Amino acid sequence: MGQGKSQFSEDELQDYEDLTYFTKKEVLYAHQKFKALAPEKVGHNKNAKLPMAKILQYPELRVNPFRDRICKVFSSSNDGDCTFEDFLDMMSVFSEMAPKAVKAEHAFRIFDFDGDDMIGVSDLREVIERLCGPDHKLTDSEIQQLVQNVLEEADLDDDGALSFAEFEHIIDKSSDFCHSFRIRL
Amino acid sequence: MEDDIEVDPRPASARRTLMRNGAARQVAVNFMPSRQLTCNTLRIRRNNSEHNALLDDVMDAAAAGSGAGDKVDAADRQADIIVREMEQHQRLMEDSPDAEELRREALRELPEGLTMKRHVRAKLSASVSLRSKRRPLSCTKRLKYRLSFAWKRTKDRLRDMIFSIELWYEAIRNIEGHFGSAVGSYFYLVRWMFALNVALATMLVAFVVVPQALHDRHMNTTLSDHRGFLDFIGGTGWLEDSLLFYGHYHHDDTSPGRLRYHMPFAYFFTLLCVYLVMFAVLCYRTAYSYRRNFIETAGGLSHVFASKVFCGWDFGIVSHHAAALTANSIYNEFKELLSEQYKKKSSRGWCARAGRLARDALVWAALLALLGAVLYGLWLLLGLTTTIHHYHLLVSAAITAVLTVCPLVFHLAAKLESYSSRTVLYVTLGRTWLLDAATLVLLLVYWARSNEQCWETRFGQEAYRLVLMDAVISLVVLPIVEFVRALVYKLNPNTSPPEFNIAYNSLTLIYNQTVVWFGMVFAPLVVVAVVVKLLVLFYVKRECAMRACQPARKVWRAAQTQTVLYMLITLSLFVALFSLGTTFLGSESRCGAFSSYSSVVGVLTVGALRLHEREAARRVLAFLLRPGFIAFLLLFLSVSVYYVRARARAQASVVRILRRMLLLQAKDKDFLLDAIAKVSNGEWLYSPKAAHEEGPDSHTWKYLREVRKPSNSGFHLEGPRANHSLLEGRPRSYAKDSRPTSRYKEGTARDDGDTDSSFSWQGSAHGVNQ
């Protein structure tokens, strides 16, 4: 981590430690990983903005069905391009130390494709289709049935969409969420 | 199924108006008393993102006005809004380290980018220092603050250090990437047990083995020169009277001269401490895991579908192959869930159910009989008098073979039963654990009852042999089997590929640990052997997984199984403590460290506490150990357990009631807010029926809005009726099915007297809309 250290001052690291769930060493480690995506660019400017295609080369993101959503949610310019700080923010939320509520908040945004602050029927369909991958297609009526089941279980106020409170309720009751919604640095 | 799902056909302009409606609605929500709670960080976060919706509106308006939105200015304003929100929380704004920590936590939890967080932090600290009344701190307070700072600093530094020395970090991460977090959790278990055993081994070696070794050197005791291999495996011959086993340890002060080291005390208290510490650690860990994975997630509705959809993807996966398999397994699971749902609708007859029950009972009976037979056979085998050389080796090999094969039998037997796949797993785990624990208890009882001069060493040898043979099995035999299966699969892809069997592998770990719990007393160095074994095991298993195994086809839910594994380890420690307490503690020891006392427990009563000299202490102890007192204690415990349980039940029922209330209130709120939004927009007069039946984004609502533009104000006056006729006039499915899970009943509309038309929210809504 020798060369990583030279790019950050002690104050900057302290700053990152205060604002994220990482320790200083972990921040440096994250920067190494970020640098590996585009060595020259990041070598010049440690907080360089990488285009979404570059970010998506990160191993865990490469195969993730929600990769473009993840990038968009964490990108500060909202177009999927991420600076190192955005990347650090992303990793911090996905890290083990982040509490369930924070993870739930971001998961909600990732699943909220149309950005109306509700996970509606179209969002649910999209999630299910992406989960099953490109090789397998559920029939329309099957997806319909699944969506209906999800809403029956979770839509407490019966408005045909999941608000954040309802979504958080599901997450609270799921023991597997913290295990699955996690990317190790 | 013919009802089509609405995929938001609204044009952008319509959405914008709706957003603005949403904004007005949000203002109303934010004025509600429930939103003004003190220091509820969660609410801060949500409010913020809701404010963002508002802010977007504001920014849209600004952009429309000035042409180009000033980005920096907007960010500044947004930060202002967030800070203002936070300022409402008293505890957050105090000028003390606690509040500062709270602020840090709140900042971390903000769902914003780092730049925004920095903005907010700067503004927040400015605001705090502005508010704080500078008062000289009292001495105690200053000390408290300083201590809390130091504590935090150390904690951070410790975490930093742990990250840099974390063992096998990249290796496990790599495995997780290829096999998902479930297989990863097995390797975490290996690592955790490795750490546990390292701690055990350090304590035992430092306080028991090393002093004895020094003593041996001092006394110039030498081992016999004849060192046979079979003796090495069996722990007999030259190994029998060595540091390995209990019988070798000295029964008095070890070092003559000035330094005194009383070996019986060291032996007894080291083991006592080790057992107690381990018990505490395991209980804490199990309870923590249980609370997180069972209690907090239980209670009422289970979200089968919802959690499959939202927690289905394992974000740690990195390889394309694993990703494809995961997608496949999720697809299959969805299919299964759906077909199960259809199956449930067709109810089964009682005849089939009785048949199922009978079959389950039969399997249980057969397996219990098998268990009994195995144990009885073992007992006979142990008692057999033969002339075969190294007979004990054969016995140990037989035990190991039985313990290796039986889990497979249980696994097959579970397929005959009609449990769900998760129950099958738990049942198999439970049965295998029962077999392991029963075998070890049987061995202990057998040797304790035998008339051997030094049965403790005999049992120690038994444990030593079992550890060695188990190492051979899990380090050599099983990997070879897996590689052969992989080879067969490679040559003939029609066969099933070997999957990494998490359940079986975890069970061998638990068995291993059970042997340690039992054998540690009689063979302290067994722990060191286990440490070495676990170290090698990690690498062997990693190679096995990476080279021979395929990712599992079924999704394995790791969290709850992990809890069950911890529980089993704790349970085996408990069984070990119990059986050691009953067989060893009260017995007279004829060799080893405690041979100078009349019974093992004499170390404590006679040696350490000197009860024979202290009459009062003896009386107190005798009173505490009387059956009456212990019965009272047990009774007290049962009563308190009953009390806690009754309270838990009462709370569960309260939770049910509250949930029902929540549902009703959410509906009420939705209803009222809709009404408010509509009235405040001044577009039409309030009609309870329409508002009640249709949400803001339904077809009817939009249709009505289109018709009721201010220009067609003629409709206004007869709102309710027009609305009604519109509903009647359209195809039923279209009017009603816009919401797929509509549970509203018709005819529940309230009468018009409920709300009067003078009701208005316009003032405040407008205030914010601008």
mmCIF file of N, CA, C and O in Angstrom, chain A residues 15 17-21 23 25-26 29 33 60 62-65 85 89 101 105 109 111 117 121 131 136 142 144-145 149 153 156-158 164 168 173-174 176 180 183-185, chain B residues 5 42 45-46 104 108 111-112 117-118 121 159-160 169-170 173 176 188 297-298 303-306 309-311 313 315 317-318 320 328 331 335 338 341 557 663 666 741 743:
data_model
loop_
_atom_site.group_PDB
_atom_site.id
_atom_site.type_symbol
_atom_site.label_atom_id
_atom_site.label_comp_id
_atom_site.label_asym_id
_atom_site.label_seq_id
_atom_site.Cartn_x
_atom_site.Cartn_y
_atom_site.Cartn_z
ATOM 1 N N ASP A 15 -10.807 12.298 7.167
ATOM 2 C CA ASP A 15 -12.071 12.773 6.619
ATOM 3 C C ASP A 15 -12.895 11.607 6.094
ATOM 4 O O ASP A 15 -14.080 11.459 6.403
ATOM 5 N N GLU A 17 -12.571 8.521 6.891
ATOM 6 C CA GLU A 17 -12.935 7.626 7.988
ATOM 7 C C GLU A 17 -14.175 8.140 8.708
ATOM 8 O O GLU A 17 -15.021 7.371 9.135
ATOM 9 N N ASP A 18 -14.270 9.482 8.802
ATOM 10 C CA ASP A 18 -15.433 10.047 9.470
ATOM 11 C C ASP A 18 -16.705 9.862 8.663
ATOM 12 O O ASP A 18 -17.776 9.693 9.219
ATOM 13 N N LEU A 19 -16.572 9.938 7.360
ATOM 14 C CA LEU A 19 -17.775 9.976 6.527
ATOM 15 C C LEU A 19 -18.219 8.610 6.026
ATOM 16 O O LEU A 19 -19.330 8.469 5.547
ATOM 17 N N THR A 20 -17.358 7.622 6.114
ATOM 18 C CA THR A 20 -17.749 6.297 5.630
ATOM 19 C C THR A 20 -17.610 5.284 6.747
ATOM 20 O O THR A 20 -17.232 5.616 7.852
ATOM 21 N N TYR A 21 -17.912 4.030 6.423
ATOM 22 C CA TYR A 21 -17.785 2.981 7.419
ATOM 23 C C TYR A 21 -16.421 2.299 7.356
ATOM 24 O O TYR A 21 -16.249 1.189 7.836
ATOM 25 N N THR A 23 -12.102 2.071 7.782
ATOM 26 C CA THR A 23 -10.950 2.599 8.488
ATOM 27 C C THR A 23 -9.965 3.120 7.443
ATOM 28 O O THR A 23 -10.172 2.934 6.244
ATOM 29 N N LYS A 25 -6.957 2.209 6.595
ATOM 30 C CA LYS A 25 -6.344 1.164 5.774
ATOM 31 C C LYS A 25 -7.307 0.678 4.707
ATOM 32 O O LYS A 25 -6.935 0.431 3.570
ATOM 33 N N GLU A 26 -8.544 0.560 5.132
ATOM 34 C CA GLU A 26 -9.536 0.080 4.170
ATOM 35 C C GLU A 26 -9.753 1.100 3.067
ATOM 36 O O GLU A 26 -9.951 0.730 1.905
ATOM 37 N N TYR A 29 -7.017 0.647 0.705
ATOM 38 C CA TYR A 29 -7.216 -0.589 -0.034
ATOM 39 C C TYR A 29 -8.260 -0.381 -1.135
ATOM 40 O O TYR A 29 -8.091 -0.830 -2.271
ATOM 41 N N LYS A 33 -8.026 -0.689 -5.326
ATOM 42 C CA LYS A 33 -8.948 -1.391 -6.219
ATOM 43 C C LYS A 33 -9.469 -0.443 -7.289
ATOM 44 O O LYS A 33 -9.653 -0.823 -8.442
ATOM 45 N N GLU A 60 -17.307 -7.649 -8.952
ATOM 46 C CA GLU A 60 -18.637 -7.911 -8.420
ATOM 47 C C GLU A 60 -19.722 -7.229 -9.251
ATOM 48 O O GLU A 60 -20.827 -7.734 -9.369
ATOM 49 N N ARG A 62 -19.525 -6.531 -12.449
ATOM 50 C CA ARG A 62 -19.556 -7.032 -13.816
ATOM 51 C C ARG A 62 -20.705 -8.014 -14.036
ATOM 52 O O ARG A 62 -21.342 -8.003 -15.076
ATOM 53 N N VAL A 63 -20.951 -8.862 -13.045
ATOM 54 C CA VAL A 63 -21.969 -9.887 -13.245
ATOM 55 C C VAL A 63 -23.281 -9.554 -12.541
ATOM 56 O O VAL A 63 -24.210 -10.334 -12.562
ATOM 57 N N ASN A 64 -23.342 -8.406 -11.909
ATOM 58 C CA ASN A 64 -24.534 -8.078 -11.140
ATOM 59 C C ASN A 64 -25.677 -7.645 -12.061
ATOM 60 O O ASN A 64 -25.474 -6.812 -12.942
ATOM 61 N N PRO A 65 -26.853 -8.207 -11.869
ATOM 62 C CA PRO A 65 -27.954 -7.826 -12.774
ATOM 63 C C PRO A 65 -28.405 -6.378 -12.608
ATOM 64 O O PRO A 65 -29.053 -5.837 -13.490
ATOM 65 N N GLU A 85 -14.625 9.100 -4.816
ATOM 66 C CA GLU A 85 -15.475 9.294 -3.638
ATOM 67 C C GLU A 85 -16.798 8.564 -3.797
ATOM 68 O O GLU A 85 -17.311 7.995 -2.843
ATOM 69 N N ASP A 89 -18.061 5.574 -1.439
ATOM 70 C CA ASP A 89 -19.390 5.606 -0.855
ATOM 71 C C ASP A 89 -20.107 4.287 -1.129
ATOM 72 O O ASP A 89 -20.719 3.689 -0.238
ATOM 73 N N ALA A 101 -30.234 -0.380 7.953
ATOM 74 C CA ALA A 101 -31.089 0.710 7.492
ATOM 75 C C ALA A 101 -30.453 1.435 6.305
ATOM 76 O O ALA A 101 -31.135 1.777 5.339
ATOM 77 N N GLU A 105 -31.904 1.616 2.506
ATOM 78 C CA GLU A 105 -32.138 2.877 1.809
ATOM 79 C C GLU A 105 -31.606 2.814 0.371
ATOM 80 O O GLU A 105 -32.276 3.169 -0.590
ATOM 81 N N ARG A 109 -33.390 2.503 -3.529
ATOM 82 C CA ARG A 109 -33.142 3.354 -4.698
ATOM 83 C C ARG A 109 -32.719 2.528 -5.901
ATOM 84 O O ARG A 109 -33.046 2.863 -7.033
ATOM 85 N N PHE A 111 -33.636 -0.508 -6.597
ATOM 86 C CA PHE A 111 -34.786 -1.218 -7.154
ATOM 87 C C PHE A 111 -35.843 -0.272 -7.707
ATOM 88 O O PHE A 111 -36.748 -0.699 -8.395
ATOM 89 N N ASP A 117 -39.851 7.210 -6.149
ATOM 90 C CA ASP A 117 -39.820 7.014 -4.703
ATOM 91 C C ASP A 117 -40.815 5.965 -4.234
ATOM 92 O O ASP A 117 -41.186 5.928 -3.069
ATOM 93 N N VAL A 121 -45.393 -1.611 -9.647
ATOM 94 C CA VAL A 121 -45.506 -2.884 -10.361
ATOM 95 C C VAL A 121 -44.439 -3.009 -11.443
ATOM 96 O O VAL A 121 -43.797 -4.048 -11.586
ATOM 97 N N LEU A 131 -33.422 -10.616 -12.309
ATOM 98 C CA LEU A 131 -32.929 -11.683 -11.434
ATOM 99 C C LEU A 131 -32.819 -12.999 -12.170
ATOM 100 O O LEU A 131 -31.898 -13.773 -11.957
ATOM 101 N N HIS A 136 -33.211 -17.223 -19.026
ATOM 102 C CA HIS A 136 -34.499 -17.796 -18.638
ATOM 103 C C HIS A 136 -35.538 -16.698 -18.624
ATOM 104 O O HIS A 136 -35.318 -15.635 -18.080
ATOM 105 N N GLU A 142 -46.751 -15.615 -15.124
ATOM 106 C CA GLU A 142 -45.980 -16.009 -13.938
ATOM 107 C C GLU A 142 -45.440 -14.786 -13.224
ATOM 108 O O GLU A 142 -45.522 -14.675 -12.001
ATOM 109 N N GLN A 144 -46.589 -11.837 -13.419
ATOM 110 C CA GLN A 144 -47.766 -11.166 -12.869
ATOM 111 C C GLN A 144 -48.131 -11.760 -11.513
ATOM 112 O O GLN A 144 -48.371 -11.057 -10.527
ATOM 113 N N GLN A 145 -48.135 -13.088 -11.469
ATOM 114 C CA GLN A 145 -48.487 -13.790 -10.233
ATOM 115 C C GLN A 145 -47.482 -13.466 -9.122
ATOM 116 O O GLN A 145 -47.853 -13.209 -7.984
ATOM 117 N N ASN A 149 -48.113 -11.611 -5.599
ATOM 118 C CA ASN A 149 -47.775 -12.218 -4.308
ATOM 119 C C ASN A 149 -46.932 -11.284 -3.457
ATOM 120 O O ASN A 149 -47.148 -11.154 -2.256
ATOM 121 N N GLU A 153 -48.003 -9.629 0.151
ATOM 122 C CA GLU A 153 -47.242 -9.812 1.385
ATOM 123 C C GLU A 153 -46.828 -8.480 1.997
ATOM 124 O O GLU A 153 -46.865 -8.311 3.212
ATOM 125 N N LEU A 156 -48.616 -2.898 2.695
ATOM 126 C CA LEU A 156 -49.489 -2.784 3.862
ATOM 127 C C LEU A 156 -50.642 -1.817 3.632
ATOM 128 O O LEU A 156 -51.756 -2.058 4.058
ATOM 129 N N ASP A 157 -50.367 -0.694 2.970
ATOM 130 C CA ASP A 157 -51.458 0.280 2.823
ATOM 131 C C ASP A 157 -52.211 0.122 1.510
ATOM 132 O O ASP A 157 -53.030 0.953 1.162
ATOM 133 N N ASP A 158 -51.863 -0.969 0.799
ATOM 134 C CA ASP A 158 -52.726 -1.366 -0.296
ATOM 135 C C ASP A 158 -52.836 -0.338 -1.416
ATOM 136 O O ASP A 158 -53.903 -0.126 -1.959
ATOM 137 N N PHE A 164 -41.112 3.297 0.938
ATOM 138 C CA PHE A 164 -39.862 2.921 1.603
ATOM 139 C C PHE A 164 -40.133 2.211 2.926
ATOM 140 O O PHE A 164 -39.471 1.243 3.265
ATOM 141 N N GLU A 168 -38.650 -1.335 3.861
ATOM 142 C CA GLU A 168 -37.777 -1.523 5.015
ATOM 143 C C GLU A 168 -38.325 -2.593 5.939
ATOM 144 O O GLU A 168 -37.573 -3.339 6.570
ATOM 145 N N LYS A 173 -37.260 -7.951 8.317
ATOM 146 C CA LYS A 173 -37.679 -9.303 8.661
ATOM 147 C C LYS A 173 -36.889 -10.356 7.904
ATOM 148 O O LYS A 173 -37.153 -11.533 8.046
ATOM 149 N N SER A 174 -35.975 -9.933 7.061
ATOM 150 C CA SER A 174 -35.242 -10.933 6.285
ATOM 151 C C SER A 174 -33.847 -11.106 6.872
ATOM 152 O O SER A 174 -33.084 -10.159 6.970
ATOM 153 N N ASP A 176 -31.526 -12.832 5.543
ATOM 154 C CA ASP A 176 -30.506 -13.032 4.515
ATOM 155 C C ASP A 176 -30.062 -11.749 3.844
ATOM 156 O O ASP A 176 -29.086 -11.744 3.111
ATOM 157 N N SER A 180 -26.643 -11.079 1.695
ATOM 158 C CA SER A 180 -26.619 -11.018 0.232
ATOM 159 C C SER A 180 -26.256 -9.615 -0.268
ATOM 160 O O SER A 180 -25.586 -9.485 -1.272
ATOM 161 N N ILE A 183 -20.783 -6.466 -0.580
ATOM 162 C CA ILE A 183 -19.631 -6.676 -1.451
ATOM 163 C C ILE A 183 -18.409 -6.466 -0.585
ATOM 164 O O ILE A 183 -18.238 -5.402 0.006
ATOM 165 N N ARG A 184 -17.586 -7.485 -0.501
ATOM 166 C CA ARG A 184 -16.374 -7.307 0.297
ATOM 167 C C ARG A 184 -15.348 -6.524 -0.500
ATOM 168 O O ARG A 184 -15.214 -6.707 -1.702
ATOM 169 N N LEU A 185 -14.629 -5.700 0.207
ATOM 170 C CA LEU A 185 -13.629 -4.851 -0.439
ATOM 171 C C LEU A 185 -12.563 -5.686 -1.112
ATOM 172 O O LEU A 185 -12.101 -6.652 -0.558
ATOM 173 N N ILE B 5 -51.090 -4.850 -16.508
ATOM 174 C CA ILE B 5 -50.439 -4.004 -15.519
ATOM 175 C C ILE B 5 -50.169 -2.635 -16.103
ATOM 176 O O ILE B 5 -49.753 -2.505 -17.252
ATOM 177 N N LEU B 42 -33.457 7.698 11.517
ATOM 178 C CA LEU B 42 -34.093 7.117 10.341
ATOM 179 C C LEU B 42 -34.981 8.141 9.664
ATOM 180 O O LEU B 42 -34.985 8.295 8.458
ATOM 181 N N ARG B 45 -33.284 10.702 7.616
ATOM 182 C CA ARG B 45 -32.858 10.260 6.288
ATOM 183 C C ARG B 45 -34.009 10.300 5.312
ATOM 184 O O ARG B 45 -33.907 10.811 4.220
ATOM 185 N N ARG B 46 -35.146 9.768 5.767
ATOM 186 C CA ARG B 46 -36.234 9.732 4.816
ATOM 187 C C ARG B 46 -36.685 11.136 4.488
ATOM 188 O O ARG B 46 -36.938 11.461 3.347
ATOM 189 N N ARG B 104 -21.843 12.164 13.787
ATOM 190 C CA ARG B 104 -21.024 11.386 12.849
ATOM 191 C C ARG B 104 -21.839 10.240 12.266
ATOM 192 O O ARG B 104 -21.825 9.975 11.068
ATOM 193 N N ARG B 108 -22.997 9.617 8.424
ATOM 194 C CA ARG B 108 -22.700 8.406 7.664
ATOM 195 C C ARG B 108 -23.955 7.810 7.062
ATOM 196 O O ARG B 108 -23.930 7.200 6.018
ATOM 197 N N PRO B 111 -28.132 9.404 2.911
ATOM 198 C CA PRO B 111 -28.029 8.778 1.596
ATOM 199 C C PRO B 111 -27.582 9.775 0.535
ATOM 200 O O PRO B 111 -28.280 9.998 -0.436
ATOM 201 N N GLU B 112 -26.454 10.390 0.750
ATOM 202 C CA GLU B 112 -25.938 11.387 -0.198
ATOM 203 C C GLU B 112 -24.490 11.067 -0.507
ATOM 204 O O GLU B 112 -23.866 10.271 0.173
ATOM 205 N N LYS B 117 -22.138 15.280 2.001
ATOM 206 C CA LYS B 117 -21.936 15.023 3.427
ATOM 207 C C LYS B 117 -20.971 16.046 4.017
ATOM 208 O O LYS B 117 -21.149 16.531 5.126
ATOM 209 N N ARG B 118 -19.952 16.357 3.239
ATOM 210 C CA ARG B 118 -18.965 17.311 3.726
ATOM 211 C C ARG B 118 -19.600 18.688 3.919
ATOM 212 O O ARG B 118 -19.389 19.357 4.925
ATOM 213 N N ARG B 121 -21.682 18.638 6.925
ATOM 214 C CA ARG B 121 -20.905 18.595 8.156
ATOM 215 C C ARG B 121 -20.384 19.986 8.522
ATOM 216 O O ARG B 121 -20.458 20.406 9.673
ATOM 217 N N ARG B 159 -9.604 -1.658 14.905
ATOM 218 C CA ARG B 159 -10.245 -2.135 13.678
ATOM 219 C C ARG B 159 -9.254 -2.064 12.514
ATOM 220 O O ARG B 159 -9.205 -2.946 11.672
ATOM 221 N N ASP B 160 -8.505 -0.981 12.504
ATOM 222 C CA ASP B 160 -7.504 -0.810 11.459
ATOM 223 C C ASP B 160 -6.506 -1.959 11.490
ATOM 224 O O ASP B 160 -6.157 -2.532 10.454
ATOM 225 N N TYR B 169 -8.008 -13.311 4.092
ATOM 226 C CA TYR B 169 -9.065 -12.405 3.643
ATOM 227 C C TYR B 169 -9.340 -12.577 2.149
ATOM 228 O O TYR B 169 -10.463 -12.850 1.729
ATOM 229 N N GLU B 170 -8.267 -12.442 1.372
ATOM 230 C CA GLU B 170 -8.438 -12.527 -0.082
ATOM 231 C C GLU B 170 -8.909 -13.916 -0.489
ATOM 232 O O GLU B 170 -9.714 -14.069 -1.404
ATOM 233 N N ARG B 173 -12.553 -14.308 0.153
ATOM 234 C CA ARG B 173 -13.270 -13.419 -0.754
ATOM 235 C C ARG B 173 -13.349 -14.036 -2.156
ATOM 236 O O ARG B 173 -14.381 -13.990 -2.815
ATOM 237 N N GLU B 176 -15.853 -16.792 -2.058
ATOM 238 C CA GLU B 176 -17.201 -16.227 -2.057
ATOM 239 C C GLU B 176 -17.604 -15.765 -3.442
ATOM 240 O O GLU B 176 -18.751 -15.903 -3.844
ATOM 241 N N TYR B 188 -15.604 -19.107 6.747
ATOM 242 C CA TYR B 188 -15.541 -18.239 7.924
ATOM 243 C C TYR B 188 -15.634 -19.052 9.199
ATOM 244 O O TYR B 188 -14.983 -18.742 10.197
ATOM 245 N N THR B 297 -36.168 -11.326 13.114
ATOM 246 C CA THR B 297 -36.818 -11.495 11.818
ATOM 247 C C THR B 297 -38.142 -12.211 11.944
ATOM 248 O O THR B 297 -38.863 -12.356 10.968
ATOM 249 N N ALA B 298 -38.465 -12.698 13.142
ATOM 250 C CA ALA B 298 -39.685 -13.478 13.284
ATOM 251 C C ALA B 298 -40.859 -12.571 13.602
ATOM 252 O O ALA B 298 -40.753 -11.358 13.598
ATOM 253 N N HIS B 303 -42.336 -12.946 4.720
ATOM 254 C CA HIS B 303 -42.343 -12.435 3.351
ATOM 255 C C HIS B 303 -41.598 -13.391 2.450
ATOM 256 O O HIS B 303 -40.446 -13.155 2.128
ATOM 257 N N VAL B 304 -42.211 -14.480 2.078
ATOM 258 C CA VAL B 304 -41.502 -15.469 1.270
ATOM 259 C C VAL B 304 -41.129 -14.883 -0.078
ATOM 260 O O VAL B 304 -39.964 -14.854 -0.467
ATOM 261 N N PHE B 305 -42.128 -14.373 -0.776
ATOM 262 C CA PHE B 305 -41.878 -13.887 -2.133
ATOM 263 C C PHE B 305 -41.046 -12.613 -2.108
ATOM 264 O O PHE B 305 -40.088 -12.475 -2.852
ATOM 265 N N ALA B 306 -41.454 -11.717 -1.223
ATOM 266 C CA ALA B 306 -40.772 -10.422 -1.212
ATOM 267 C C ALA B 306 -39.295 -10.595 -0.901
ATOM 268 O O ALA B 306 -38.434 -9.976 -1.536
ATOM 269 N N VAL B 309 -37.415 -11.919 -3.828
ATOM 270 C CA VAL B 309 -37.196 -10.934 -4.890
ATOM 271 C C VAL B 309 -36.112 -9.933 -4.481
ATOM 272 O O VAL B 309 -35.198 -9.642 -5.247
ATOM 273 N N PHE B 310 -36.195 -9.449 -3.247
ATOM 274 C CA PHE B 310 -35.282 -8.364 -2.879
ATOM 275 C C PHE B 310 -33.960 -8.844 -2.302
ATOM 276 O O PHE B 310 -32.992 -8.099 -2.291
ATOM 277 N N CYS B 311 -33.930 -10.039 -1.767
ATOM 278 C CA CYS B 311 -32.673 -10.529 -1.187
ATOM 279 C C CYS B 311 -32.143 -11.715 -1.969
ATOM 280 O O CYS B 311 -31.312 -12.477 -1.477
ATOM 281 N N TRP B 313 -30.446 -11.950 -4.929
ATOM 282 C CA TRP B 313 -29.142 -11.915 -5.575
ATOM 283 C C TRP B 313 -28.029 -11.771 -4.552
ATOM 284 O O TRP B 313 -28.101 -10.929 -3.665
ATOM 285 N N PHE B 315 -24.773 -10.337 -3.868
ATOM 286 C CA PHE B 315 -23.980 -9.280 -4.506
ATOM 287 C C PHE B 315 -22.490 -9.581 -4.495
ATOM 288 O O PHE B 315 -21.710 -8.876 -5.106
ATOM 289 N N ILE B 317 -21.020 -12.208 -5.706
ATOM 290 C CA ILE B 317 -20.597 -13.113 -6.779
ATOM 291 C C ILE B 317 -19.770 -12.376 -7.827
ATOM 292 O O ILE B 317 -20.109 -11.257 -8.211
ATOM 293 N N VAL B 318 -18.674 -13.002 -8.277
ATOM 294 C CA VAL B 318 -17.859 -12.328 -9.291
ATOM 295 C C VAL B 318 -17.733 -13.086 -10.601
ATOM 296 O O VAL B 318 -17.450 -12.480 -11.627
ATOM 297 N N HIS B 320 -18.700 -15.286 -13.959
ATOM 298 C CA HIS B 320 -19.855 -15.379 -14.841
ATOM 299 C C HIS B 320 -20.588 -16.694 -14.664
ATOM 300 O O HIS B 320 -21.817 -16.756 -14.704
ATOM 301 N N ASN B 328 -30.086 -19.032 -12.649
ATOM 302 C CA ASN B 328 -30.827 -20.252 -12.914
ATOM 303 C C ASN B 328 -31.559 -20.726 -11.656
ATOM 304 O O ASN B 328 -32.742 -21.076 -11.694
ATOM 305 N N TYR B 331 -34.454 -18.567 -10.825
ATOM 306 C CA TYR B 331 -35.551 -18.864 -11.752
ATOM 307 C C TYR B 331 -36.308 -20.112 -11.300
ATOM 308 O O TYR B 331 -37.536 -20.121 -11.191
ATOM 309 N N LYS B 335 -40.213 -20.627 -9.869
ATOM 310 C CA LYS B 335 -41.138 -21.613 -10.445
ATOM 311 C C LYS B 335 -41.686 -22.520 -9.363
ATOM 312 O O LYS B 335 -42.883 -22.802 -9.295
ATOM 313 N N LEU B 338 -44.199 -20.831 -7.114
ATOM 314 C CA LEU B 338 -45.493 -20.657 -7.764
ATOM 315 C C LEU B 338 -46.245 -21.977 -7.804
ATOM 316 O O LEU B 338 -47.444 -22.025 -7.508
ATOM 317 N N GLN B 341 -47.628 -22.868 -4.576
ATOM 318 C CA GLN B 341 -48.795 -22.077 -4.246
ATOM 319 C C GLN B 341 -50.049 -22.698 -4.854
ATOM 320 O O GLN B 341 -51.092 -22.743 -4.222
ATOM 321 N N ARG B 557 -29.563 -20.852 2.157
ATOM 322 C CA ARG B 557 -29.749 -19.690 3.030
ATOM 323 C C ARG B 557 -28.793 -19.808 4.199
ATOM 324 O O ARG B 557 -28.977 -20.640 5.080
ATOM 325 N N LEU B 663 -51.966 -0.812 9.645
ATOM 326 C CA LEU B 663 -52.615 -0.996 8.358
ATOM 327 C C LEU B 663 -53.778 -0.042 8.208
ATOM 328 O O LEU B 663 -53.919 0.661 7.199
ATOM 329 N N ALA B 666 -52.591 3.554 7.989
ATOM 330 C CA ALA B 666 -51.996 3.878 6.695
ATOM 331 C C ALA B 666 -53.086 4.142 5.679
ATOM 332 O O ALA B 666 -53.008 5.069 4.877
ATOM 333 N N THR B 741 -53.989 -5.824 -6.549
ATOM 334 C CA THR B 741 -54.306 -6.515 -5.303
ATOM 335 C C THR B 741 -55.380 -5.783 -4.530
ATOM 336 O O THR B 741 -55.357 -5.749 -3.318
ATOM 337 N N ARG B 743 -58.016 -4.750 -2.359
ATOM 338 C CA ARG B 743 -58.798 -5.457 -1.343
ATOM 339 C C ARG B 743 -59.934 -4.572 -0.837
ATOM 340 O O ARG B 743 -60.550 -4.850 0.159
#
